[in-house]
Amino acid sequence: MYLSILILPFLGSVVTGLIGRKVGVTGSHIITITCLIFSSLFASVAFYEVGICGSPVSIKLISWIESENLNISWEFLFDSLTVSMFIPVLYISTLIHLFSVNYMSEDPHNQRFFSYLSLFTFFMLILVSGANYFVLFVGWEGIGVASYLLINFWWTRIQANKAAILAFTMNRVGDMGLSIGFLAIFALFGSLDYSTVFNLAPFMNETAITIIGLLLLTGAMAKSAQIPLHSWLPGSMEGPTPVSALIHAATLVTAGLYLLVRSSPILEYSPTALLVITLIGSTTAFVAALCGLVQNDIKRIIAFSTISQLGYMVLAVGLSKYDVSLFHVINHAFFKALLFLSAGSVIHSMADQQDIRRLGGLIKFLPFTYTIMLIGSLSLLATPWLTGFYSKDLIIELGYAQYGFSGLYAYILGSVTAGLTAFYSFRLISLTFLTYPNAKKIDYLNSHEASLSVIIPLSILAIFSILFGYVFSDLFVGMGSDFLQNSIYIKPDHITLIEAEFSLPIIIKLLPAIFSLLGSVVSIYLYNKTPEFLISLNDSKFNKIENYKNKEKKSILLANKIYTFLNSKFLFDIIYNKYFISKGLKLGYIISKFLDKGLIEMIGPYGLSNVFRKTGKNIAKLDTGVVTTYSLYICLGFLCLLFLVFSPMFLKNTLIVETERLFIIYFASLILIFNNSKQV
């Protein structure tokens, strides 16, 4: 049964991809969705057996690599952490497949699309179930390839090509760090198996553990879109909306978090690595929320929300709260998939319009979609008793409970980010559903709620977004819960859950909720009651900076500058293009011209062939056809031979090594004997 969870999505992908023309579009839908439904049912049984009943399973298939000390097997581990990741991956992937039946109905390449989706799911399952870092790396690279294929699914669009290449190349940077990290793990521990590495971690040098932790973080930063390797994720919105939901909810972006949570026994023994993780996660959450304030593409707003929530998960890892981070990964998967699919429903109904400034007034045309998106947004805001509340607020409180610099930094930025998240979430809802209609009349006349294959996934995800956190909070992060057992490790002096639950002042607990409420109210008021205020910011006299440089008075509108800066995503793309990409291309040109085509070719094949050809021509010139020249060659050769034979008698310090001298004598003798035998 456990291997069936992995194999069924792969079978669906292979059948749909290779014989899709034979089975047809409907057959492809039925095959892939059926395989995923059965896989989801098996995963639910595995969750009960392994997680709730406490009986982890390890399956070793075959030995893969055996080279001296390096022994790697195709081995899979089904423990509490693995089966917990199975639930969002398989449930959401199944619902996205069902949603795609209607959403991609007019696309001529349905079989290829469903094959890629199932392949993506298969590699994610391999990643979370591997029993060593090598099997994990197979799944890691697999989802990278599958994400490239899916983002670039509409390959005739230049922007989709650019986005796919950007995602692939930026993930290469993280994969390089991750590969070096795996090599460092093998060099230090002599193995890549989880059991061996984690048992030996307490006895290793802290500096070496820190280096390994930071290298693993590099891989997680690229996959989970943490600053500064985050700029690929908003661009990946160029793929179809189901792809965006799958990448940003359940699969690709959660891989980095899974790697960090799985490596908790290593990270726990490196305070430096935990500090860096906390700072990066907090900063990412805050910066992404600021960028999300000014985005106008409905999918990009939700994408920046994803980066911001990933920042919360990473900072929870930095605070040694791996169970809370995992719980937020699962909760976030449900309400983020809900947001993306409801956004896709809006786009599909409004003639593929994604700019929220050109929408508005849709509450009367799409009431069900509005309700669903409101549920997802409220869960994202950590509204009390919805799913997001049980993990997001707890992460912020745990930051304060650290009573240290990193914890306070995480608490302050986490609380402010909660307010910013509320602002841009209700900005999206206001401009899409509540404000004055700004789309074409024909788009409103043709708008309609989607079919049953869209309503069912949205309804199921809405139920999970409301109830999942309440039902499972005590199981995952409850006081004294032993659900995760040995899947994670937290040092005793890093446990602050009791402090966060019972000792914090009430204002500290309520501050994130207050900020969220304030952000929501301000957003609704500004965009529904006084939209002219936002326009007047550009003309306000309080808004000007006086610059007297070169004795010239210049007035720069601060609001415009701030808007441009945030809309440019903190200029990360410009910095990369100017200082990294262009310099890298120039360096590559120099290396190609002077090293590859210059030095290496001159020393290598091209140079050797030239040397042999010229040497052959020079030797050929010695063949003059004059008898006296040949007699001169014979005399010179005979003198050299005599010198070699009798040199030890006349020279005290022999210039030629004895072995080489004898070799030349024997070689000359063989030539003479060979010539004599031919003459006879």
XYZ file of C-alpha atoms in Angstrom:
680
model
C 0.000 0.000 0.000
C 2.756 2.456 0.928
C 4.565 2.065 -2.391
C 1.231 2.378 -4.207
C 0.981 5.933 -2.868
C 4.126 6.747 -4.858
C 3.567 4.595 -7.921
C -0.036 5.498 -8.825
C 0.617 9.167 -9.782
C 3.620 8.025 -11.828
C 1.530 5.444 -13.681
C -1.105 8.074 -14.429
C 1.562 10.420 -15.766
C 3.213 7.766 -17.955
C -0.030 6.461 -19.440
C -1.371 9.956 -20.145
C 1.926 11.198 -21.540
C 2.833 8.232 -23.762
C -0.543 7.007 -25.013
C -2.593 10.157 -24.476
C -3.734 10.162 -28.094
C -5.099 6.631 -27.733
C -7.000 7.222 -24.491
C -8.205 10.698 -25.493
C -8.763 13.823 -23.416
C -11.548 12.353 -21.273
C -9.564 9.169 -20.758
C -6.566 11.196 -19.599
C -8.764 13.032 -17.088
C -10.248 9.796 -15.751
C -6.906 7.959 -15.486
C -4.949 10.700 -13.704
C -7.754 11.701 -11.327
C -8.577 8.066 -10.452
C -4.915 7.307 -9.698
C -4.686 10.357 -7.446
C -7.947 9.593 -5.639
C -6.720 6.091 -4.773
C -3.337 7.464 -3.783
C -5.058 10.004 -1.516
C -7.142 7.272 0.113
C -4.030 5.186 0.761
C -2.287 8.274 2.173
C -5.216 8.796 4.561
C -4.862 5.207 5.780
C -1.103 5.718 6.117
C -1.731 8.903 8.134
C -3.897 6.906 10.529
C -1.523 3.939 10.828
C 1.761 5.866 11.031
C 0.746 9.171 12.592
C -2.110 8.367 14.940
C -1.280 4.725 15.728
C 2.452 5.456 15.903
C 3.857 2.724 13.632
C 6.378 4.188 11.136
C 7.324 2.075 8.113
C 10.678 1.791 6.306
C 10.933 0.060 2.913
C 14.260 -0.759 1.247
C 13.921 -1.694 -2.414
C 17.399 -2.178 -3.883
C 20.942 -0.974 -3.352
C 21.687 1.923 -5.669
C 25.331 2.950 -5.209
C 28.060 0.887 -3.535
C 31.475 2.520 -3.710
C 33.876 1.918 -0.821
C 32.299 3.815 2.103
C 29.424 5.257 0.055
C 26.359 3.017 0.265
C 23.076 4.439 -0.999
C 19.840 2.494 -1.345
C 16.443 3.136 -2.846
C 14.878 3.331 0.585
C 11.669 5.038 1.673
C 10.689 6.146 5.161
C 7.037 6.637 6.109
C 7.059 8.402 9.464
C 4.796 11.081 10.953
C 6.501 13.891 9.045
C 6.201 12.083 5.714
C 2.533 11.131 6.043
C 1.742 14.664 7.254
C 3.187 16.026 4.004
C 1.263 13.423 1.996
C -2.064 14.934 3.074
C -1.716 18.428 1.523
C 0.286 17.197 -1.484
C -2.169 14.503 -2.557
C -5.436 16.113 -1.479
C -4.655 19.430 -3.155
C -3.151 17.809 -6.252
C -6.316 15.722 -6.681
C -8.554 18.768 -6.324
C -6.393 20.772 -8.759
C -6.648 17.953 -11.315
C -10.426 18.063 -10.920
C -10.444 21.873 -11.215
C -8.294 21.679 -14.371
C -10.860 19.531 -16.181
C -13.018 22.625 -16.625
C -10.314 25.300 -16.549
C -8.216 23.710 -19.326
C -11.130 22.324 -21.327
C -10.400 24.489 -24.373
C -6.656 23.844 -24.406
C -5.550 21.487 -27.219
C -2.818 19.850 -25.089
C -4.826 18.454 -22.188
C -3.022 15.102 -22.106
C 0.384 16.740 -21.822
C -0.839 19.087 -19.092
C -2.305 16.322 -16.942
C 0.780 14.181 -17.468
C 3.012 17.017 -16.207
C 0.750 17.628 -13.185
C 0.864 13.970 -12.159
C 4.620 13.823 -12.727
C 5.041 16.885 -10.499
C 3.035 15.158 -7.769
C 5.067 11.938 -8.104
C 8.412 13.702 -7.653
C 7.098 15.603 -4.643
C 6.050 12.304 -3.051
C 9.526 10.871 -3.739
C 11.063 13.926 -2.089
C 9.080 13.688 1.149
C 9.315 9.898 1.482
C 13.022 9.302 0.791
C 14.984 7.728 3.669
C 18.246 9.430 2.709
C 19.368 12.716 1.235
C 20.127 11.157 -2.151
C 16.567 9.955 -2.751
C 15.378 13.348 -1.512
C 17.651 14.968 -4.104
C 16.095 12.872 -6.897
C 12.666 14.245 -5.984
C 14.166 17.721 -5.514
C 15.544 17.816 -9.063
C 12.416 16.151 -10.434
C 10.065 18.869 -9.186
C 12.507 21.439 -10.593
C 12.222 19.922 -14.063
C 8.449 19.469 -13.779
C 8.014 23.090 -12.649
C 9.951 24.241 -15.724
C 7.671 22.189 -17.980
C 4.510 23.498 -16.307
C 5.459 27.178 -16.074
C 6.482 27.002 -19.742
C 3.384 24.978 -20.688
C 2.191 27.747 -23.023
C 5.591 27.734 -24.679
C 4.630 30.120 -27.501
C 4.496 33.001 -25.001
C 7.851 34.733 -24.639
C 7.069 35.799 -21.066
C 6.351 32.195 -20.102
C 9.719 31.173 -21.581
C 11.478 33.866 -19.553
C 9.663 32.954 -16.331
C 10.463 29.235 -16.697
C 14.137 29.897 -17.437
C 14.346 32.329 -14.493
C 12.787 29.785 -12.116
C 15.043 27.009 -13.368
C 18.303 28.994 -13.269
C 17.635 30.604 -9.884
C 16.896 27.190 -8.434
C 20.235 26.043 -9.894
C 21.935 28.456 -7.499
C 20.213 26.860 -4.529
C 20.830 23.351 -5.874
C 24.549 24.093 -6.098
C 24.620 25.003 -2.400
C 22.510 21.967 -1.553
C 24.831 19.635 -3.505
C 27.858 21.008 -1.662
C 25.935 20.537 1.583
C 25.302 16.861 0.787
C 28.987 16.370 -0.033
C 29.877 18.037 3.272
C 27.458 15.727 5.112
C 29.109 12.682 3.527
C 32.600 14.012 4.284
C 31.689 14.627 7.929
C 29.362 11.723 8.707
C 30.429 9.154 6.125
C 26.798 8.528 5.157
C 23.729 10.205 3.676
C 21.121 8.120 5.541
C 18.920 10.125 7.898
C 19.343 7.645 10.753
C 23.147 7.687 10.643
C 23.529 11.432 10.153
C 21.027 12.456 12.821
C 22.421 10.079 15.449
C 25.970 11.347 14.947
C 25.092 15.074 14.783
C 25.457 15.752 18.570
C 29.073 14.541 18.519
C 30.287 16.641 15.595
C 32.153 19.943 15.473
C 29.800 22.926 15.761
C 31.548 24.886 12.995
C 31.142 21.997 10.559
C 27.472 21.611 11.549
C 26.965 25.367 11.001
C 28.475 25.216 7.517
C 26.246 22.260 6.609
C 23.187 24.044 8.044
C 23.862 27.186 5.991
C 24.400 25.132 2.816
C 21.082 23.338 3.371
C 19.506 26.755 3.948
C 20.841 27.904 0.557
C 18.928 25.125 -1.164
C 15.796 25.873 0.848
C 16.057 29.614 0.102
C 15.875 29.014 -3.645
C 13.114 26.391 -3.538
C 11.021 28.217 -0.925
C 11.647 31.695 -2.398
C 13.467 33.400 0.454
C 15.382 36.651 0.027
C 17.562 37.053 -2.006
C 16.570 34.022 -4.161
C 12.863 34.862 -4.289
C 12.377 36.818 -7.504
C 11.531 33.751 -9.627
C 8.272 33.019 -7.830
C 6.104 36.003 -8.934
C 7.225 35.395 -12.512
C 6.015 31.800 -12.392
C 2.467 33.187 -12.554
C 2.846 32.997 -16.350
C 1.820 29.347 -16.216
C -1.840 28.245 -16.096
C -3.622 29.027 -12.824
C -3.804 25.347 -11.689
C -0.001 25.277 -12.016
C 0.280 28.366 -9.821
C -1.949 26.728 -7.222
C 0.045 23.475 -7.269
C 3.459 25.176 -7.121
C 2.577 27.745 -4.468
C 0.319 25.673 -2.268
C 1.391 22.060 -1.940
C 4.540 21.176 -3.806
C 7.497 23.210 -4.999
C 7.669 25.936 -2.353
C 7.087 23.518 0.524
C 10.085 21.380 -0.495
C 12.571 23.780 1.087
C 10.591 23.853 4.325
C 10.431 20.058 4.372
C 14.229 19.908 3.962
C 14.763 22.227 6.944
C 12.220 20.442 9.149
C 13.652 17.031 8.248
C 17.176 18.298 9.054
C 16.150 19.532 12.525
C 18.678 17.265 14.351
C 21.459 19.033 12.429
C 20.129 22.591 12.752
C 19.502 22.246 16.492
C 23.251 22.015 17.149
C 24.040 25.227 15.255
C 22.790 28.417 16.968
C 24.367 30.496 14.183
C 22.412 28.721 11.462
C 19.167 29.109 13.445
C 19.820 32.836 13.892
C 20.427 33.319 10.154
C 17.283 31.327 9.329
C 15.197 33.490 11.683
C 16.505 36.758 10.238
C 16.016 35.644 6.631
C 12.487 34.354 7.275
C 11.370 37.499 9.122
C 12.850 39.828 6.502
C 11.304 37.844 3.642
C 7.846 37.968 5.225
C 8.045 41.749 5.687
C 9.560 42.635 2.300
C 7.149 40.414 0.353
C 4.177 41.947 2.173
C 5.381 45.455 1.267
C 5.724 44.440 -2.389
C 2.246 42.905 -2.355
C 0.715 46.256 -1.362
C 1.138 47.768 -4.842
C 0.720 44.795 -7.188
C -2.182 44.902 -9.632
C -2.124 41.394 -11.104
C -4.538 39.242 -9.090
C -2.229 36.198 -9.209
C 0.912 38.198 -8.367
C -0.724 39.586 -5.228
C -1.405 36.041 -4.052
C 2.136 35.044 -5.108
C 3.681 37.718 -2.865
C 1.350 36.530 -0.134
C 2.896 33.077 -0.617
C 6.442 34.438 -0.224
C 5.341 36.283 2.909
C 3.787 33.156 4.453
C 6.863 31.115 3.544
C 8.833 33.689 5.524
C 6.675 32.871 8.566
C 7.401 29.164 8.130
C 11.159 29.730 7.810
C 11.298 31.988 10.877
C 9.433 29.275 12.817
C 12.229 26.859 11.840
C 14.770 29.441 13.036
C 12.955 29.564 16.384
C 13.288 25.730 16.623
C 9.518 25.321 16.260
C 9.574 22.684 13.543
C 6.176 21.260 14.473
C 4.534 24.694 14.221
C 6.299 25.342 10.917
C 5.019 22.032 9.529
C 1.505 22.803 10.745
C 1.593 26.200 9.006
C 2.859 24.516 5.815
C -0.204 22.252 5.803
C -2.679 24.983 6.790
C -1.235 27.401 4.258
C -1.484 24.772 1.515
C -5.255 24.579 1.874
C -6.164 28.254 2.021
C -3.560 29.282 -0.577
C -4.841 26.664 -3.034
C -8.315 28.030 -2.345
C -7.189 31.593 -3.114
C -5.442 30.638 -6.343
C -8.280 28.514 -7.656
C -10.867 31.180 -6.820
C -8.651 33.745 -8.601
C -8.559 31.353 -11.553
C -12.339 31.194 -11.476
C -12.497 35.006 -11.659
C -9.993 35.119 -14.533
C -11.849 32.397 -16.420
C -15.192 34.186 -16.025
C -13.870 37.632 -17.046
C -12.225 36.821 -20.376
C -8.783 36.147 -18.867
C -8.535 39.601 -17.281
C -6.008 39.555 -14.409
C -5.600 43.274 -13.661
C -7.725 44.063 -10.590
C -7.977 47.719 -11.696
C -10.001 46.514 -14.687
C -12.379 44.412 -12.639
C -14.793 45.473 -9.883
C -18.432 44.958 -8.951
C -18.246 41.182 -9.363
C -19.997 40.388 -6.084
C -23.368 40.323 -7.861
C -22.086 38.296 -10.819
C -19.879 35.778 -8.964
C -21.307 35.500 -5.428
C -20.011 31.962 -4.818
C -16.475 32.865 -5.930
C -16.608 35.980 -3.737
C -17.603 33.890 -0.718
C -14.827 31.369 -1.373
C -12.161 34.051 -1.832
C -13.340 35.821 1.336
C -12.995 32.564 3.309
C -9.465 32.056 1.943
C -8.482 35.646 2.728
C -9.857 35.503 6.272
C -7.968 32.269 6.893
C -4.823 33.917 5.503
C -5.291 36.804 7.948
C -5.344 34.332 10.857
C -8.914 35.258 11.730
C -9.718 33.585 15.073
C -10.942 29.987 14.809
C -10.181 29.665 11.098
C -7.369 27.369 9.947
C -4.618 29.979 9.589
C -5.147 31.284 13.138
C -3.873 28.130 14.828
C -0.417 28.303 13.267
C 0.296 31.852 12.104
C -0.509 33.607 15.379
C 1.321 30.915 17.315
C 4.499 31.536 15.266
C 4.407 35.258 16.119
C 3.821 34.565 19.819
C 6.656 32.029 19.917
C 8.981 34.701 18.549
C 8.309 36.958 21.530
C 8.631 34.001 23.906
C 12.299 33.608 22.908
C 13.184 36.756 24.904
C 16.145 37.464 22.634
C 17.124 39.628 19.696
C 16.126 37.170 16.982
C 12.795 36.413 18.674
C 11.915 40.088 19.153
C 12.934 40.835 15.538
C 10.665 38.029 14.350
C 7.781 39.198 16.555
C 7.908 42.843 15.428
C 8.222 42.103 11.710
C 5.701 39.257 11.963
C 3.114 41.516 13.630
C 3.595 44.354 11.126
C 3.455 41.848 8.255
C 0.106 40.600 9.567
C -1.303 44.120 9.166
C 0.162 44.503 5.667
C -1.244 41.106 4.676
C -4.716 42.197 5.780
C -4.382 45.432 3.784
C -3.462 43.867 0.431
C -5.897 40.962 0.878
C -8.860 43.277 1.294
C -7.483 45.566 -1.393
C -7.737 42.595 -3.766
C -11.282 41.789 -2.631
C -12.363 45.436 -2.774
C -11.026 46.152 -6.265
C -12.233 42.815 -7.652
C -15.676 42.451 -6.095
C -16.830 45.585 -4.272
C -15.831 48.748 -6.126
C -17.324 50.347 -9.226
C -17.296 48.040 -12.290
C -14.344 48.820 -14.542
C -14.428 45.942 -17.037
C -16.118 45.851 -20.418
C -19.877 45.472 -20.448
C -19.689 42.335 -22.578
C -17.397 40.702 -20.018
C -19.996 41.226 -17.295
C -22.756 39.913 -19.540
C -20.736 36.777 -20.303
C -19.527 36.225 -16.736
C -20.854 33.168 -14.947
C -20.105 30.840 -12.082
C -18.021 27.837 -13.070
C -19.219 24.282 -13.516
C -19.476 21.536 -10.912
C -15.867 20.366 -11.497
C -14.746 23.778 -10.202
C -17.305 24.232 -7.430
C -16.516 20.856 -5.789
C -12.756 21.510 -5.313
C -13.426 25.058 -4.110
C -16.028 23.872 -1.603
C -13.778 21.109 -0.222
C -10.833 23.507 0.118
C -13.093 26.047 1.827
C -14.112 23.420 4.403
C -10.454 22.597 5.052
C -9.626 26.320 5.300
C -12.273 26.704 8.005
C -11.990 23.494 10.029
C -8.615 21.819 9.518
C -6.696 24.011 11.971
C -9.313 23.644 14.690
C -9.531 19.856 14.331
C -5.818 19.068 14.074
C -4.153 21.822 16.118
C -3.870 19.727 19.283
C -2.490 16.803 17.283
C 0.302 18.800 15.622
C 1.170 21.571 18.108
C -0.797 20.678 21.223
C 0.852 20.712 24.637
C 2.568 17.360 25.154
C 1.530 15.934 21.787
C 3.813 13.122 20.648
C 2.433 12.973 17.120
C 5.707 13.729 15.313
C 7.679 11.394 17.622
C 11.263 11.051 16.355
C 10.604 12.758 13.016
C 11.916 16.032 14.413
C 14.245 16.919 17.268
C 14.061 20.012 19.498
C 16.679 20.615 22.178
C 15.026 20.942 25.614
C 16.331 24.482 26.152
C 14.677 25.577 22.865
C 11.155 24.612 23.955
C 9.136 27.784 24.591
C 5.602 26.607 23.806
C 4.470 26.770 27.445
C 5.892 30.276 27.752
C 4.053 31.408 24.608
C 0.754 29.858 25.655
C 0.527 30.917 29.302
C 3.058 33.641 30.199
C 2.785 36.362 27.560
C 0.906 39.618 28.298
C -2.510 39.753 26.657
C -1.543 42.804 24.561
C 1.371 40.851 23.035
C -1.010 38.092 22.013
C -3.600 40.510 20.624
C -1.223 42.837 18.750
C -1.070 40.795 15.484
C -4.874 40.507 15.476
C -5.183 44.259 16.104
C -2.836 44.998 13.206
C -4.811 42.622 10.964
C -8.104 44.275 11.891
C -6.613 47.736 11.371
C -5.191 46.796 7.965
C -8.533 45.340 6.855
C -10.556 48.377 7.959
C -8.121 50.870 6.414
C -8.075 48.964 3.112
C -11.866 48.711 2.877
C -12.290 52.376 3.821
C -9.660 53.684 1.394
C -10.740 51.689 -1.640
C -14.507 51.856 -1.113
C -15.187 55.165 0.641
C -12.313 57.525 -0.166
C -10.398 56.267 -3.230
C -9.595 59.880 -4.134
C -7.296 60.079 -1.100
C -4.870 57.641 -2.709
C -4.832 59.724 -5.871
C -4.308 62.953 -3.919
C -1.160 61.538 -2.311
C 0.724 62.478 -5.453
C -0.243 66.119 -5.078
C 0.029 66.580 -1.329
C 2.306 69.335 -0.128
C 3.378 67.144 2.798
C 4.813 64.796 0.304
C 7.680 66.757 -1.153
C 11.379 66.488 -0.522
C 13.356 69.652 -1.088
C 16.687 69.118 -2.820
C 19.021 72.096 -3.136
C 21.904 70.289 -4.816
C 23.608 72.401 -7.500
C 21.544 75.337 -6.215
C 18.496 73.967 -7.994
C 15.293 73.337 -6.180
C 13.798 70.010 -7.157
C 10.497 68.650 -5.945
C 10.243 64.885 -5.890
C 6.947 63.303 -5.048
C 7.672 60.883 -2.232
C 4.561 58.786 -2.850
C 5.586 58.159 -6.450
C 9.074 57.171 -5.386
C 7.813 54.777 -2.716
C 5.270 53.278 -5.121
C 7.912 52.789 -7.825
C 10.351 51.269 -5.349
C 7.790 48.769 -4.024
C 6.404 48.033 -7.481
C 9.967 47.312 -8.631
C 10.166 44.686 -5.869
C 12.946 46.477 -3.959
C 14.936 46.661 -7.224
C 16.148 43.075 -6.818
C 15.684 42.329 -10.531
C 17.618 45.463 -11.523
C 20.469 44.602 -9.153
C 20.628 41.056 -10.496
C 20.586 42.171 -14.131
C 23.135 44.960 -13.710
C 25.616 43.464 -11.295
C 25.253 39.700 -11.617
C 23.750 38.654 -14.953
C 25.633 41.172 -17.147
C 28.916 40.607 -15.297
C 28.396 36.867 -15.515
C 27.778 37.052 -19.276
C 30.935 39.139 -19.763
C 32.954 36.715 -17.654
C 31.513 33.815 -19.628
C 32.501 35.515 -22.896
C 36.067 36.059 -21.657
C 36.357 32.462 -20.449
C 34.925 31.145 -23.714
C 37.169 33.294 -25.884
C 40.480 33.181 -24.045
C 40.273 29.946 -22.050
C 38.039 27.505 -23.937
C 38.845 28.644 -27.484
C 42.304 29.917 -26.569
C 44.403 28.162 -23.984
C 42.556 24.832 -23.822
C 42.336 24.436 -27.601
C 45.993 25.376 -28.074
C 47.088 22.824 -25.468
C 44.373 20.364 -26.431
C 43.344 18.729 -29.728
C 43.801 21.732 -32.020
C 47.275 22.586 -30.663
C 48.493 18.966 -30.657
C 47.380 18.352 -34.227
C 49.169 21.526 -35.332
C 52.368 20.507 -33.511
C 52.363 17.030 -35.064
C 51.647 18.408 -38.539
C 54.431 21.009 -38.360
C 56.853 18.487 -36.846
C 56.077 16.060 -39.660
C 56.688 18.767 -42.279
C 60.019 19.706 -40.683
C 61.143 16.080 -40.518
C 60.102 15.609 -44.167
C 62.447 18.466 -45.138
C 65.413 16.351 -43.969
C 64.735 13.985 -46.853
C 66.771 15.960 -49.444
C 67.802 13.139 -51.820
C 71.518 14.061 -51.540
C 73.868 11.167 -50.582
C 76.308 13.386 -48.673
C 73.453 14.648 -46.438
C 72.442 11.085 -45.618
C 76.058 10.168 -44.765
C 76.179 13.182 -42.438
C 73.017 11.939 -40.636
C 74.598 8.464 -40.289
C 77.802 9.904 -38.830
C 75.914 12.107 -36.358
C 73.783 9.185 -35.256
C 76.819 6.931 -34.833
C 78.619 9.595 -32.730
C 75.558 10.051 -30.495
C 75.345 6.292 -29.985
C 79.039 6.088 -29.065
C 78.559 8.980 -26.632
C 75.680 7.238 -24.950
C 77.627 3.957 -24.649
C 80.875 5.362 -23.311
C 79.725 8.525 -21.461
C 80.004 6.957 -17.950
C 83.724 6.352 -18.601
C 84.501 10.020 -19.343
C 81.942 11.948 -17.217
C 82.004 11.853 -13.417
C 78.565 13.475 -13.026
C 76.371 11.578 -15.433
C 73.923 13.956 -17.077
C 71.601 11.254 -18.350
C 69.821 8.864 -16.072
C 71.214 5.362 -16.462
C 67.851 3.765 -17.201
C 67.068 6.215 -20.006
C 70.551 5.727 -21.492
C 70.204 1.967 -21.581
C 66.694 2.276 -23.082
C 68.033 4.366 -25.980
C 70.896 1.901 -26.571
C 68.523 -1.082 -26.612
C 66.095 0.751 -28.911
C 68.918 1.605 -31.382
C 70.162 -1.991 -31.263
C 66.684 -3.303 -32.085
C 66.499 -1.005 -35.109
C 69.896 -2.224 -36.354
C 68.933 -5.875 -35.834
C 65.568 -5.313 -37.584
C 67.282 -3.667 -40.606
C 69.862 -6.472 -40.834
C 67.157 -9.151 -40.739
C 65.251 -7.390 -43.538
C 68.382 -7.214 -45.697
C 69.046 -10.935 -45.157
